[in-house]
PDB file of C-alpha atoms in Angstrom:
ATOM      1  CA  MET A   1       0.313  75.678  -7.042  1.00  0.00           C
ATOM      2  CA  SER A   2      -1.181  75.639  -3.539  1.00  0.00           C
ATOM      3  CA  ASP A   3      -2.970  72.593  -2.100  1.00  0.00           C
ATOM      4  CA  THR A   4      -6.243  74.529  -2.245  1.00  0.00           C
ATOM      5  CA  ALA A   5      -5.804  75.198  -5.960  1.00  0.00           C
ATOM      6  CA  ARG A   6      -5.271  71.463  -6.529  1.00  0.00           C
ATOM      7  CA  THR A   7      -8.842  70.685  -5.541  1.00  0.00           C
ATOM      8  CA  ALA A   8     -11.834  71.253  -7.777  1.00  0.00           C
ATOM      9  CA  GLU A   9     -13.313  73.555  -5.127  1.00  0.00           C
ATOM     10  CA  GLY A  10     -10.098  75.561  -4.966  1.00  0.00           C
ATOM     11  CA  LYS A  11      -9.961  75.809  -8.746  1.00  0.00           C
ATOM     12  CA  ARG A  12     -13.615  76.925  -8.794  1.00  0.00           C
ATOM     13  CA  ALA A  13     -12.708  79.689  -6.333  1.00  0.00           C
ATOM     14  CA  GLU A  14      -9.870  80.758  -8.654  1.00  0.00           C
ATOM     15  CA  ILE A  15     -12.336  80.861 -11.560  1.00  0.00           C
ATOM     16  CA  ALA A  16     -14.782  82.964  -9.548  1.00  0.00           C
ATOM     17  CA  ALA A  17     -11.970  85.361  -8.597  1.00  0.00           C
ATOM     18  CA  ARG A  18     -10.950  85.660 -12.248  1.00  0.00           C
ATOM     19  CA  ILE A  19     -14.530  86.320 -13.341  1.00  0.00           C
ATOM     20  CA  ALA A  20     -14.899  88.942 -10.619  1.00  0.00           C
ATOM     21  CA  GLN A  21     -11.703  90.562 -11.877  1.00  0.00           C
ATOM     22  CA  GLU A  22     -13.076  90.587 -15.443  1.00  0.00           C
ATOM     23  CA  PHE A  23     -16.197  92.311 -14.085  1.00  0.00           C
ATOM     24  CA  GLY A  24     -13.934  94.922 -12.469  1.00  0.00           C
ATOM     25  CA  LEU A  25     -14.689  93.643  -8.967  1.00  0.00           C
ATOM     26  CA  SER A  26     -12.522  92.532  -6.073  1.00  0.00           C
ATOM     27  CA  ASP A  27     -12.298  89.173  -4.279  1.00  0.00           C
ATOM     28  CA  PRO A  28     -15.723  87.482  -4.402  1.00  0.00           C
ATOM     29  CA  ALA A  29     -15.671  86.734  -0.668  1.00  0.00           C
ATOM     30  CA  GLY A  30     -15.682  90.436   0.158  1.00  0.00           C
ATOM     31  CA  LEU A  31     -18.336  91.496  -2.338  1.00  0.00           C
ATOM     32  CA  PRO A  32     -21.853  92.677  -1.526  1.00  0.00           C
ATOM     33  CA  ASP A  33     -24.481  89.935  -1.932  1.00  0.00           C
ATOM     34  CA  GLU A  34     -25.723  91.247  -5.291  1.00  0.00           C
ATOM     35  CA  ASP A  35     -22.243  91.295  -6.852  1.00  0.00           C
ATOM     36  CA  ARG A  36     -21.338  87.934  -5.312  1.00  0.00           C
ATOM     37  CA  ALA A  37     -24.522  86.415  -6.789  1.00  0.00           C
ATOM     38  CA  ARG A  38     -23.621  87.864 -10.190  1.00  0.00           C
ATOM     39  CA  VAL A  39     -20.120  86.363 -10.015  1.00  0.00           C
ATOM     40  CA  GLU A  40     -21.492  82.995  -8.842  1.00  0.00           C
ATOM     41  CA  ALA A  41     -24.040  82.917 -11.668  1.00  0.00           C
ATOM     42  CA  ALA A  42     -21.343  83.722 -14.236  1.00  0.00           C
ATOM     43  CA  THR A  43     -19.037  81.099 -12.710  1.00  0.00           C
ATOM     44  CA  ALA A  44     -21.713  78.410 -12.828  1.00  0.00           C
ATOM     45  CA  ALA A  45     -22.596  79.330 -16.412  1.00  0.00           C
ATOM     46  CA  ALA A  46     -18.956  79.223 -17.505  1.00  0.00           C
ATOM     47  CA  LEU A  47     -18.412  75.823 -15.883  1.00  0.00           C
ATOM     48  CA  GLU A  48     -21.574  74.332 -17.351  1.00  0.00           C
ATOM     49  CA  ALA A  49     -21.074  75.713 -20.868  1.00  0.00           C
ATOM     50  CA  GLU A  50     -19.546  73.187 -23.199  1.00  0.00           C
ATOM     51  CA  ALA A  51     -19.655  75.116 -26.481  1.00  0.00           C
ATOM     52  CA  VAL A  52     -19.262  78.716 -25.313  1.00  0.00           C
ATOM     53  CA  PRO A  53     -15.609  79.429 -24.531  1.00  0.00           C
ATOM     54  CA  PRO A  54     -14.835  82.200 -22.051  1.00  0.00           C
ATOM     55  CA  ALA A  55     -13.332  85.356 -23.479  1.00  0.00           C
ATOM     56  CA  SER A  56      -9.927  85.255 -21.814  1.00  0.00           C
ATOM     57  CA  PRO A  57      -7.261  82.582 -22.345  1.00  0.00           C
ATOM     58  CA  GLU A  58      -6.590  82.644 -18.589  1.00  0.00           C
ATOM     59  CA  LEU A  59     -10.202  81.756 -17.836  1.00  0.00           C
ATOM     60  CA  ARG A  60     -10.204  78.993 -20.470  1.00  0.00           C
ATOM     61  CA  ARG A  61      -7.093  77.525 -18.835  1.00  0.00           C
ATOM     62  CA  LEU A  62      -8.616  77.651 -15.357  1.00  0.00           C
ATOM     63  CA  ILE A  63     -11.814  75.978 -16.566  1.00  0.00           C
ATOM     64  CA  ALA A  64      -9.829  73.229 -18.321  1.00  0.00           C
ATOM     65  CA  GLU A  65      -7.886  72.611 -15.084  1.00  0.00           C
ATOM     66  CA  TYR A  66     -11.136  72.549 -13.079  1.00  0.00           C
ATOM     67  CA  ARG A  67     -12.677  69.987 -15.428  1.00  0.00           C
ATOM     68  CA  ALA A  68      -9.531  67.846 -15.294  1.00  0.00           C
ATOM     69  CA  LEU A  69      -9.642  67.869 -11.486  1.00  0.00           C
ATOM     70  CA  LYS A  70     -13.327  66.902 -11.492  1.00  0.00           C
ATOM     71  CA  GLU A  71     -12.608  64.047 -13.909  1.00  0.00           C
ATOM     72  CA  LEU A  72      -9.652  62.896 -11.803  1.00  0.00           C
ATOM     73  CA  ARG A  73     -11.830  62.830  -8.696  1.00  0.00           C
ATOM     74  CA  ALA A  74     -14.460  60.748 -10.534  1.00  0.00           C
ATOM     75  CA  ASP A  75     -11.779  58.372 -11.818  1.00  0.00           C
ATOM     76  CA  GLU A  76     -10.356  57.971  -8.307  1.00  0.00           C
ATOM     77  CA  GLY A  77     -13.834  57.217  -6.966  1.00  0.00           C
ATOM     78  CA  ASN A  78     -14.404  54.605  -9.657  1.00  0.00           C
ATOM     79  CA  ALA A  79     -11.021  52.998  -8.923  1.00  0.00           C
ATOM     80  CA  ARG A  80     -11.875  52.840  -5.213  1.00  0.00           C
ATOM     81  CA  LEU A  81     -15.211  51.172  -5.983  1.00  0.00           C
ATOM     82  CA  ALA A  82     -13.502  48.697  -8.308  1.00  0.00           C
ATOM     83  CA  GLU A  83     -10.992  47.818  -5.576  1.00  0.00           C
ATOM     84  CA  GLU A  84     -13.889  47.177  -3.199  1.00  0.00           C
ATOM     85  CA  GLY A  85     -15.451  44.839  -5.749  1.00  0.00           C
ATOM     86  CA  GLU A  86     -18.358  47.122  -6.597  1.00  0.00           C
ATOM     87  CA  VAL A  87     -19.914  46.593  -9.991  1.00  0.00           C
ATOM     88  CA  PHE A  88     -20.732  49.903 -11.613  1.00  0.00           C
ATOM     89  CA  ALA A  89     -21.281  51.595 -14.916  1.00  0.00           C
ATOM     90  CA  PRO A  90     -21.637  55.287 -15.785  1.00  0.00           C
ATOM     91  CA  GLU A  91     -25.298  54.614 -16.604  1.00  0.00           C
ATOM     92  CA  ASP A  92     -25.829  53.629 -12.952  1.00  0.00           C
ATOM     93  CA  ASP A  93     -25.089  57.198 -11.835  1.00  0.00           C
ATOM     94  CA  ALA A  94     -28.366  58.532 -13.210  1.00  0.00           C
TER      95      ALA A  94
END
C-alpha cells in the first residue's frame, strides 16, 4: 500500500477512482467537469451513507478502510490533546 493510500484523503481518491470505474469512466482527475461532479457526488454519498452498502465488495472494503483511517486520525488527535493536558469530550466537538 502506498503512503498516499494510507491517508484518508488517499483512500477517498481510491474510492472515487473505483466509483468512476463502476460508472464506466476513467481516472476522475482527467474527467470533464460534469462527469467529475457526478463521481464526487456519488463518492460523498457512499461515504456518508451508513445503512446503504455499496454494490461491490471492493467498494465496501475501500469505504471500511477509509472510515478506519478517519477514526485513527481522530483518535490520534484526541491522544495529542490528552498529552497536552486538554480536557475534552466528544460532545465538545459540536
